[in-house]
Amino acid sequence: MTERVKLLRARSLEAIERISAERAEQITRFYIENHGKHSAPIMRALAFKHLCEHKTIHIGPDELIVGERGPKPKATPTYPELTCHSLQDLRTLNDREKTAYAVSPDVLRIYEEQVIPYWTGRSLRDRVFQGLSPRWHEAYSAGIYTEFMEQRAPGHTVADGKMYRKGMRDFQRDIDEAIALLDFHADPDCYNKREQLRAMHIAAEAAIIFARRHADLATDMAAKESDPARRGELEQIAATCLRVPAEAPRDFREALQMYWFCHLGVITELNGWDAFNPGHLDHHLIPFYIRGLEDGTLTRESAKELLECWWIKFNNHPAPPKVGVTAAESGTYTDFANINIGGLTRTGEDAVNDVSYLLLEIIDEMHTLQPSTNVQVSRMTPNRFVQAAGRVIRLGYGFPSVFNADAVVEELLRQGKRIEDAREGGTSGCVETGAFGKEAYILTGYFNLVKLLELALNNGVDPRTGAQLGPATGDPRQFATFEDLFHAWQRQVRHFVDIKIAGNQIIDRMYAANAPAPFLSLLIDDCIANGRDYNDGGARYNTSYIQGVGIGSLTDSFAAIKQHVFDAKTTTISELLDALASDFDGHEKMRQVLLNKSPKYGNDDDAADDLMRACFDVFFDAVDGRPTAKGGTYHIDMLPTTCHVYFGSVTGAMPDGRKAATPLSEGISPVQGADRLGPTAVFKSAGKMDHVKTGGTLLNQKFTPQVLEGDDGIEKLTHLIRTYFRMGGHHVQFNVIDAEALHTAQQKPDEHRNLIVRVAGYSDYFVDVGRALQDEIISRTEHGAAS
Amino acid sequence: MNGVVFDIKRYAIHDGPGIRTTVFFKGCPLRCSWCQNPESQDTSVEISMQPNRCIRCGACLDVCPNTTDRHPSGEPVVDRSVCTRCGACVEVCPSGARSLAGKRMSVSQLTEVVDRDELFYDESGGGVTFSGGEPLMQPEFLIACLAACKSRGHHTALDTCGYAPLDTMLAAAAQTDLFLYDLKLMDDGRHKDLVGVSNEIILENLRELDRLGARIWIRFPLIPGFNDDNENMEATADFVRSLKGPPPIHLLPYHRIGSDKYGRFAVPYTIEDIRSPTRLRVSQIAGRLAEQGLDVRIGG
């Protein structure tokens, strides 16, 4: 690491996360002045241009790659047009113990005087909530599902390689051609298309203006700079910002700056989920890297320094903070930009290259919270690369996670993508599959599969509130067979999937009508060709996901009921229901039987794993293939992020022996501590899921460092990964840490600020995650190896 | 064909090449004073009791056909003078505090478990390892298991103390791809004292296996104060060097993992004061062996 990178890294780590009211103030003023003058896409594009023209520009000392979303590093803007923080929300963000954002009195004043008065009742969040049915709200409040679009715009978007071949001027030429082709006589939608295309044109211009302002600032700074070396750097920054993003990049530095301006454009325009993401960075950079080495303008070291300067920019951009309950309860600075390394080329060859190895080195050196990273492993990926990744994994930063590139391709093909688009696809956010640069694939909400068994066990009543929340699917005391109970659960699933999807359809249209994303639409095929916005089905492929949570807890609960109530008949359903109603108080013996004498998912035991498959199929059948409100299709994912903790908190005691309000199982991992036969058995159980029918599954494995000691440990890690992938597994991530270290960190957080753990598809500072989640991470089974 | 197995561990990564499943046979002819696996010594099934998991529900007392005493603390103890090891208490114990150490298994039950990780063996060049106890204490069962595994294409390893009749050893060798052969002490007198038997047969069997071209890894458990003295190390090195190859030698540093196990079987634990060797000490010994031309590895 060079001195420059050390300085930049230290500054980024030390910078304090704070709320900046600049964006809120500028956008509010713009909306007040321009309300009613333009169509929605033009309004959004002009608002974006207004921000690009007026926001504070920042170029920090020693930087080589420039541009900030806020006025300075970690100064985080808000998006009141989507979701408007109340004064209480802002105070909560300032005061909360974990992942706080400092809020100055000025910010509070601006919010109180300008932002809140205008946006109350006008923000999309307020309007979305008004537009949804009482049934939707009831289920939402009960914790049956969450809703992604209540606070942030549709996101999870990933770039492909087009921005390295085309600049904004090229996009504008494409737009002009598309407008020229509009046939106002034949196509009734022409007006909308022209407005959308004009909006994209304006957005492209806005990005050029934004870069030019950086060029001007760099030129000014150079004139005042006394150090000739830095003066030269500033002049080079100015030249780069004049070139990109207006035109396509010509070299490695311009390529990185090009991406970064596009990134800033996307996250300034809207607060889309998971920020933006460069996708297959190694594929995109390799031509520039090779050319630079050949013509002598680049060395491996200078390329690495530039990449590391670029890397830090991600860490300067904490996630936009939430409002309401989520502002108080959840929080992470991570914004889930998840760089893909390795994988396949468009033509189906192994894509690992020199930049792939360089990126692994950078992860090791930088180990910053952001960006997230993953490696894509296909049949063709050389062991040398997987082992190099394994050596970084072993360090315990939680990066990179590991994906099965062949499974990803198969998933995308099943969803109907072209083979080339599938190979150029990958995974983003936590584990979500998508065709990079060509697809809008939206997570719409987590779905609490376990809570629905609780409803089925209570004839549709939510025991927490006593309300008849779901359909009356029968009193389980009257059920003659296990199938009766399973069928009751299935009816609950279908009922609430229907409610969730009905809500999604409304929200989809509200975003399409009110929150077009003309800048993002430039970067995603075929929004220009179709004359449609990214948020209105303009992309080549459109997918909405519903993410199932708690398959491990659900499977074990069904397995325990089947075993003890229906098969061995060692207990009656009434006794079981009484025990659950009392949270096992006075029923510890039964709880121990349920915990210790029942088949458990994660042990390669078909008695449990077959039930997992049956549960998976029910959820899949309820969701997969249904149409979205913008011409796309619904599919399922199996991932929780941290939602298994929240869903657990609203779910009572369950027949697997789990007590009320404790976390559910996460991802497709077994219930915490239920897997007792080691990692191969976990992989075997998880491998029985039909991963190809999902758009992503998340499997967490925790190892103590000694399991991975030496070359031999790395080799065996590689074997484990590749075997799981031969079984069709989608993803696996490794926490390499011992429980003792975690306990110590829990007791002395100040001494362990830098401890990064894999949470669920992403990594976070251990001391920043809530106590319940900390406890849960500690309790995940540690797989010691037999010897 | 049945045998008694006290544990099967999947993802065993220190018992031969690749990812393996290790099958632990119950019963051992040796009584090493540092033994980590008290449950491995006796050939028959035993009741294990982990007091910290007991919830004092009394279910075991209700079903015991003999008597199970209640400890002053309220926790039922196993009265081993009357226990017939019928396992009824294990069956009803809700918390898993009581378990059976040792399970009678048929060859096909065993291969059913071994087969489960076939894909992992395939990917990693792993297979199955028979360990113990001493697998050769159940020769017919062992050889049937080895043959069944070989016929399925699994790589087979036999972790043995070497104390068995030569013809049994050779019969097993016909189905064994790799021997993990323990050497503990070269001085026969000390061997008798600390291990309970003479090492004559052990060394003789090893020479014979070597002569016949068996693939062998020597395993040397490094027990501070018992066998890590220079004299024993030199004698061991001399012996190993005299073998063809010579085979690699793996140093297995002693860890105090078994000390809490003794309580579970009410077996007195006599070696409370053995400490694990320091990393430095282990690498010194490894260095010395390597200087003598041996292929030394630390760990299995």
Coordinates of N, CA, C and O in Angstrom, one line a residue, chain A residues 332-453:
Chain A
T332 N -26.9 -0.3 9.2 CA -25.6 -0.6 8.7 C -25.1 0.5 7.8 O -25.9 1.1 7.2
Y333 N -23.9 0.7 7.8 CA -23.3 1.7 6.9 C -23.1 1.1 5.5 O -22.9 1.8 4.5
T334 N -23.2 -0.3 5.4 CA -22.9 -0.9 4.2 C -24.0 -0.7 3.1 O -25.2 -0.7 3.5
D335 N -23.6 -0.3 1.9 CA -24.6 -0.1 0.9 C -24.5 -1.2 -0.2 O -25.1 -1.0 -1.3
F336 N -23.9 -2.3 0.1 CA -24.0 -3.5 -0.7 C -23.5 -3.5 -2.2 O -23.9 -4.3 -2.9
A337 N -22.7 -2.5 -2.5 CA -22.1 -2.6 -3.9 C -21.2 -3.8 -3.8 O -20.3 -3.9 -2.9
N338 N -21.4 -4.8 -4.6 CA -20.7 -6.1 -4.5 C -20.0 -6.5 -5.8 O -20.6 -6.9 -6.7
I339 N -18.7 -6.3 -5.7 CA -17.9 -6.4 -6.9 C -17.7 -7.9 -7.2 O -17.4 -8.7 -6.3
N340 N -17.9 -8.3 -8.5 CA -17.8 -9.7 -8.9 C -16.4 -9.9 -9.5 O -15.9 -9.1 -10.3
I341 N -15.8 -11.0 -9.1 CA -14.4 -11.3 -9.6 C -14.4 -12.7 -10.1 O -14.9 -13.6 -9.5
G342 N -13.9 -12.9 -11.3 CA -13.8 -14.2 -11.9 C -15.0 -14.5 -12.8 O -15.4 -13.6 -13.5
G343 N -15.5 -15.7 -12.7 CA -16.7 -16.0 -13.5 C -16.4 -16.4 -15.0 O -15.3 -16.9 -15.3
L344 N -17.3 -16.1 -15.8 CA -17.3 -16.5 -17.2 C -17.3 -15.3 -18.1 O -17.8 -14.2 -17.8
T345 N -16.7 -15.5 -19.3 CA -16.9 -14.5 -20.3 C -18.2 -14.7 -21.1 O -18.8 -15.7 -21.0
R346 N -18.5 -13.7 -21.9 CA -19.7 -13.7 -22.7 C -19.7 -15.0 -23.6 O -20.8 -15.5 -23.9
T347 N -18.5 -15.4 -24.0 CA -18.5 -16.6 -24.9 C -18.3 -17.9 -24.2 O -18.0 -18.9 -24.8
G348 N -18.4 -17.8 -22.9 CA -18.3 -19.1 -22.1 C -17.0 -19.6 -21.7 O -16.8 -20.8 -21.4
E349 N -16.0 -18.7 -21.7 CA -14.7 -19.1 -21.3 C -14.4 -18.6 -19.8 O -15.1 -17.7 -19.4
D350 N -13.4 -19.2 -19.2 CA -13.0 -18.7 -17.9 C -12.5 -17.3 -18.0 O -11.8 -16.9 -18.9
A351 N -13.0 -16.5 -17.1 CA -12.8 -15.0 -17.2 C -11.7 -14.5 -16.2 O -11.5 -13.3 -16.1
V352 N -11.1 -15.4 -15.4 CA -10.1 -15.0 -14.5 C -8.9 -14.4 -15.2 O -8.5 -15.0 -16.2
N353 N -8.5 -13.2 -14.8 CA -7.3 -12.6 -15.5 C -6.4 -11.9 -14.4 O -6.7 -12.0 -13.2
D354 N -5.4 -11.2 -14.9 CA -4.5 -10.6 -13.9 C -5.1 -9.6 -13.0 O -4.7 -9.5 -11.8
V355 N -6.2 -8.9 -13.5 CA -6.8 -8.0 -12.6 C -7.6 -8.7 -11.5 O -7.7 -8.2 -10.4
S356 N -8.1 -9.9 -11.8 CA -8.8 -10.7 -10.8 C -7.9 -10.9 -9.6 O -8.3 -10.7 -8.4
Y357 N -6.6 -11.3 -9.9 CA -5.7 -11.5 -8.8 C -5.3 -10.2 -8.1 O -5.1 -10.2 -6.8
L358 N -5.2 -9.2 -8.9 CA -4.9 -7.9 -8.3 C -6.0 -7.4 -7.3 O -5.7 -6.9 -6.2
L359 N -7.2 -7.7 -7.7 CA -8.4 -7.4 -6.8 C -8.3 -8.1 -5.5 O -8.6 -7.6 -4.4
L360 N -8.0 -9.4 -5.6 CA -7.9 -10.2 -4.3 C -6.8 -9.6 -3.4 O -7.0 -9.5 -2.2
E361 N -5.7 -9.2 -4.0 CA -4.7 -8.5 -3.2 C -5.2 -7.2 -2.5 O -4.9 -6.9 -1.4
I362 N -6.0 -6.5 -3.3 CA -6.5 -5.2 -2.8 C -7.5 -5.5 -1.7 O -7.5 -4.8 -0.7
I363 N -8.4 -6.5 -1.8 CA -9.3 -6.8 -0.7 C -8.5 -7.1 0.6 O -8.8 -6.6 1.7
D364 N -7.4 -7.8 0.4 CA -6.6 -8.2 1.6 C -5.9 -6.9 2.2 O -6.0 -6.7 3.4
E365 N -5.4 -6.0 1.3 CA -4.7 -4.8 1.8 C -5.7 -3.8 2.4 O -5.4 -3.2 3.5
M366 N -6.8 -3.6 1.8 CA -7.7 -2.5 2.2 C -8.6 -3.0 3.3 O -8.9 -2.2 4.2
H367 N -9.2 -4.1 3.3 CA -10.2 -4.6 4.2 C -11.0 -3.5 4.8 O -11.2 -3.3 6.0
T368 N -11.6 -2.7 3.9 CA -12.6 -1.7 4.3 C -14.0 -2.3 4.3 O -14.2 -3.4 3.7
L369 N -14.9 -1.7 5.0 CA -16.3 -2.2 5.1 C -16.9 -2.3 3.7 O -17.6 -3.2 3.3
Q370 N -16.6 -1.2 2.9 CA -17.2 -1.2 1.5 C -16.0 -1.0 0.5 O -15.0 -0.4 0.9
P371 N -16.1 -1.5 -0.7 CA -17.2 -2.3 -1.3 C -17.2 -3.7 -0.8 O -16.2 -4.2 -0.3
S372 N -18.3 -4.4 -1.0 CA -18.4 -5.9 -0.8 C -17.7 -6.5 -2.0 O -17.7 -5.9 -3.1
T373 N -17.3 -7.7 -1.8 CA -16.7 -8.5 -3.0 C -17.1 -9.9 -3.0 O -17.4 -10.5 -1.9
N374 N -17.1 -10.5 -4.1 CA -17.3 -11.9 -4.2 C -16.5 -12.5 -5.3 O -16.1 -11.8 -6.2
V375 N -16.3 -13.8 -5.3 CA -15.6 -14.5 -6.4 C -16.7 -15.5 -7.0 O -17.5 -16.1 -6.3
Q376 N -16.6 -15.5 -8.3 CA -17.5 -16.3 -9.1 C -16.7 -17.5 -9.6 O -15.7 -17.4 -10.3
V377 N -17.1 -18.7 -9.1 CA -16.4 -19.9 -9.4 C -17.2 -20.8 -10.4 O -18.3 -21.2 -10.0
S378 N -16.6 -21.0 -11.5 CA -17.3 -22.0 -12.5 C -16.5 -23.2 -12.6 O -15.4 -23.4 -12.0
R379 N -17.0 -24.2 -13.3 CA -16.2 -25.4 -13.6 C -14.8 -25.1 -14.1 O -13.9 -25.9 -13.9
M380 N -14.7 -24.0 -14.9 CA -13.5 -23.7 -15.6 C -12.5 -22.9 -14.7 O -11.4 -22.8 -15.1
T381 N -13.0 -22.4 -13.6 CA -12.1 -21.5 -12.8 C -10.9 -22.3 -12.3 O -11.1 -23.4 -11.7
P382 N -9.7 -21.9 -12.5 CA -8.6 -22.7 -12.0 C -8.5 -22.7 -10.5 O -8.9 -21.8 -9.8
N383 N -8.0 -23.8 -9.9 CA -7.9 -24.0 -8.5 C -7.0 -22.9 -7.9 O -7.2 -22.4 -6.8
R384 N -6.0 -22.5 -8.7 CA -5.1 -21.4 -8.2 C -5.9 -20.2 -7.8 O -5.6 -19.5 -6.7
F385 N -6.9 -19.8 -8.5 CA -7.7 -18.6 -8.2 C -8.6 -18.9 -7.0 O -8.7 -18.0 -6.1
V386 N -9.2 -20.0 -6.9 CA -10.1 -20.3 -5.8 C -9.2 -20.4 -4.5 O -9.6 -19.9 -3.4
Q387 N -8.0 -20.9 -4.6 CA -7.1 -20.9 -3.4 C -6.7 -19.5 -3.1 O -6.6 -19.2 -1.9
A388 N -6.4 -18.7 -4.0 CA -6.0 -17.3 -3.7 C -7.2 -16.6 -3.0 O -6.9 -15.9 -2.0
A389 N -8.4 -16.9 -3.5 CA -9.5 -16.3 -2.8 C -9.6 -16.9 -1.4 O -9.9 -16.2 -0.4
G390 N -9.4 -18.2 -1.2 CA -9.4 -18.8 0.1 C -8.5 -18.2 1.1 O -8.8 -18.1 2.2
R391 N -7.3 -17.8 0.6 CA -6.3 -17.2 1.5 C -6.8 -15.9 2.0 O -6.4 -15.5 3.1
V392 N -7.6 -15.2 1.2 CA -8.2 -13.9 1.7 C -9.3 -14.2 2.6 O -9.4 -13.6 3.7
I393 N -10.2 -15.2 2.3 CA -11.3 -15.6 3.2 C -10.7 -15.9 4.5 O -11.3 -15.6 5.6
R394 N -9.6 -16.7 4.5 CA -9.0 -17.2 5.8 C -8.7 -16.0 6.8 O -8.7 -16.2 8.0
L395 N -8.4 -14.8 6.2 CA -8.1 -13.7 7.1 C -9.2 -13.3 8.0 O -9.0 -12.5 8.9
G396 N -10.4 -13.7 7.6 CA -11.6 -13.4 8.5 C -12.3 -12.1 8.3 O -13.0 -11.7 9.2
Y397 N -12.0 -11.4 7.2 CA -12.7 -10.1 7.0 C -14.2 -10.4 6.5 O -15.0 -9.5 6.4
G398 N -14.4 -11.6 6.2 CA -15.8 -11.9 5.7 C -15.8 -11.8 4.2 O -16.9 -12.1 3.6
F399 N -14.8 -11.3 3.5 CA -14.7 -11.1 2.1 C -13.7 -12.1 1.5 O -12.8 -12.4 2.2
P400 N -13.8 -12.4 0.3 CA -15.0 -12.4 -0.5 C -16.0 -13.5 -0.3 O -15.5 -14.6 0.3
S401 N -17.2 -13.4 -0.6 CA -18.1 -14.5 -0.6 C -18.0 -15.3 -1.9 O -17.3 -14.8 -2.8
V402 N -18.5 -16.5 -2.0 CA -18.2 -17.4 -3.1 C -19.5 -17.8 -3.8 O -20.4 -18.3 -3.2
F403 N -19.5 -17.6 -5.1 CA -20.7 -18.0 -5.9 C -20.3 -19.0 -7.0 O -19.2 -19.1 -7.5
N404 N -21.3 -19.8 -7.3 CA -21.3 -20.8 -8.3 C -21.7 -20.2 -9.6 O -22.9 -20.0 -9.9
A405 N -20.7 -19.8 -10.5 CA -21.0 -19.1 -11.7 C -21.9 -20.0 -12.6 O -22.7 -19.4 -13.4
D406 N -21.7 -21.3 -12.6 CA -22.5 -22.1 -13.5 C -23.9 -22.2 -13.1 O -24.8 -22.2 -13.9
A407 N -24.1 -22.2 -11.7 CA -25.5 -22.2 -11.2 C -26.2 -20.8 -11.6 O -27.4 -20.8 -12.0
V408 N -25.4 -19.8 -11.5 CA -26.0 -18.4 -11.8 C -26.4 -18.4 -13.2 O -27.5 -18.0 -13.5
V409 N -25.6 -18.9 -14.1 CA -26.0 -19.0 -15.6 C -27.3 -19.8 -15.7 O -28.2 -19.4 -16.4
E410 N -27.3 -21.0 -15.1 CA -28.5 -21.9 -15.2 C -29.7 -21.2 -14.7 O -30.8 -21.3 -15.3
E411 N -29.6 -20.5 -13.6 CA -30.8 -19.7 -13.0 C -31.3 -18.7 -14.0 O -32.5 -18.6 -14.2
L412 N -30.3 -18.0 -14.6 CA -30.7 -16.9 -15.5 C -31.3 -17.5 -16.8 O -32.3 -17.0 -17.3
L413 N -30.8 -18.6 -17.2 CA -31.4 -19.3 -18.4 C -32.8 -19.8 -18.1 O -33.7 -19.6 -19.0
R414 N -33.0 -20.3 -16.9 CA -34.3 -20.8 -16.6 C -35.3 -19.7 -16.6 O -36.5 -19.8 -17.0
Q415 N -34.8 -18.5 -16.2 CA -35.7 -17.3 -16.2 C -35.9 -16.7 -17.6 O -36.6 -15.7 -17.8
G416 N -35.2 -17.3 -18.6 CA -35.5 -16.9 -20.0 C -34.5 -15.9 -20.6 O -34.8 -15.3 -21.6
K417 N -33.3 -15.8 -20.0 CA -32.3 -14.9 -20.6 C -31.5 -15.6 -21.7 O -31.3 -16.8 -21.7
R418 N -30.9 -14.7 -22.6 CA -30.0 -15.3 -23.6 C -28.7 -15.8 -22.9 O -28.3 -15.2 -21.9
I419 N -28.1 -16.7 -23.5 CA -26.9 -17.3 -22.9 C -25.8 -16.3 -22.7 O -25.2 -16.3 -21.6
E420 N -25.6 -15.4 -23.6 CA -24.5 -14.4 -23.5 C -24.9 -13.5 -22.3 O -24.0 -13.1 -21.5
D421 N -26.1 -13.1 -22.2 CA -26.5 -12.2 -21.2 C -26.4 -12.9 -19.8 O -26.0 -12.2 -18.8
A422 N -26.7 -14.2 -19.8 CA -26.6 -14.9 -18.5 C -25.1 -15.0 -18.1 O -24.8 -14.8 -16.9
R423 N -24.2 -15.3 -19.0 CA -22.8 -15.4 -18.7 C -22.3 -14.1 -18.2 O -21.4 -14.0 -17.4
E424 N -22.7 -13.0 -18.8 CA -22.3 -11.7 -18.4 C -23.0 -11.2 -17.1 O -22.7 -10.2 -16.5
G425 N -23.9 -12.0 -16.6 CA -24.6 -11.7 -15.4 C -23.8 -12.2 -14.2 O -22.6 -12.7 -14.4
G426 N -24.3 -12.1 -13.1 CA -23.6 -12.4 -11.8 C -24.5 -12.2 -10.7 O -25.7 -12.3 -10.8
T427 N -23.9 -11.8 -9.5 CA -24.7 -11.6 -8.3 C -24.4 -10.3 -7.7 O -23.3 -9.8 -7.8
S428 N -25.4 -9.7 -7.1 CA -25.3 -8.4 -6.5 C -26.0 -8.4 -5.1 O -26.7 -9.3 -4.8
G429 N -25.9 -7.2 -4.4 CA -26.5 -7.1 -3.1 C -26.0 -8.1 -2.2 O -24.8 -8.1 -1.9
C430 N -26.8 -9.0 -1.7 CA -26.3 -10.2 -1.0 C -25.9 -11.3 -1.9 O -24.8 -11.7 -2.0
V431 N -26.9 -11.9 -2.6 CA -26.7 -13.1 -3.4 C -27.5 -13.1 -4.6 O -27.7 -14.1 -5.3
E432 N -28.1 -11.9 -5.0 CA -29.2 -11.9 -6.0 C -28.6 -12.0 -7.4 O -27.7 -11.3 -7.8
T433 N -29.2 -12.9 -8.2 CA -28.8 -13.1 -9.6 C -29.4 -12.1 -10.5 O -30.6 -11.8 -10.4
G434 N -28.6 -11.6 -11.5 CA -29.1 -10.8 -12.5 C -28.3 -10.7 -13.7 O -27.1 -11.1 -13.7
A435 N -28.9 -10.3 -14.8 CA -28.2 -10.0 -16.1 C -27.7 -8.6 -16.0 O -28.4 -7.7 -16.2
F436 N -26.4 -8.5 -15.8 CA -25.8 -7.2 -15.5 C -26.0 -6.2 -16.7 O -25.8 -6.6 -17.9
G437 N -26.4 -5.0 -16.4 CA -26.6 -4.0 -17.4 C -27.8 -4.2 -18.3 O -28.0 -3.4 -19.3
K438 N -28.6 -5.2 -18.1 CA -29.7 -5.5 -19.0 C -31.0 -5.9 -18.2 O -32.0 -6.2 -18.8
E439 N -30.9 -5.8 -16.9 CA -32.0 -6.3 -16.1 C -32.3 -5.4 -15.0 O -31.4 -4.9 -14.3
A440 N -33.6 -5.1 -14.7 CA -34.1 -4.5 -13.5 C -34.6 -5.7 -12.7 O -35.6 -6.3 -13.0
Y441 N -33.8 -6.1 -11.7 CA -34.2 -7.2 -10.8 C -34.3 -6.6 -9.4 O -33.3 -6.2 -8.8
I442 N -35.5 -6.7 -8.9 CA -35.9 -5.9 -7.7 C -36.3 -6.8 -6.6 O -37.1 -7.7 -6.8
L443 N -35.6 -6.7 -5.4 CA -36.1 -7.4 -4.3 C -37.3 -6.6 -3.8 O -37.3 -5.4 -3.6
T444 N -38.4 -7.3 -3.5 CA -39.6 -6.5 -3.0 C -39.9 -6.7 -1.6 O -40.6 -5.9 -1.0
G445 N -39.4 -7.7 -0.9 CA -39.6 -7.8 0.5 C -39.3 -9.2 1.0 O -39.3 -10.2 0.2
Y446 N -38.9 -9.3 2.3 CA -38.7 -10.6 2.9 C -40.1 -11.2 3.3 O -41.0 -10.5 3.5
F447 N -40.1 -12.5 3.3 CA -41.4 -13.2 3.6 C -41.2 -14.2 4.7 O -40.3 -15.1 4.6
N448 N -41.9 -14.1 5.8 CA -41.7 -14.8 7.0 C -42.5 -16.2 6.9 O -43.6 -16.3 7.3
L449 N -41.7 -17.2 6.4 CA -42.3 -18.5 6.2 C -42.7 -19.2 7.5 O -43.6 -20.0 7.6
V450 N -42.0 -18.8 8.6 CA -42.2 -19.5 9.9 C -43.4 -19.0 10.6 O -44.2 -19.7 11.1
K451 N -43.6 -17.6 10.5 CA -44.8 -17.0 11.1 C -46.1 -17.6 10.5 O -47.1 -17.7 11.2
L452 N -46.0 -18.0 9.2 CA -47.2 -18.6 8.6 C -47.5 -20.0 9.2 O -48.7 -20.4 9.2
L453 N -46.5 -20.7 9.6 CA -46.8 -22.0 10.3 C -47.4 -21.7 11.7 O -48.4 -22.4 12.1

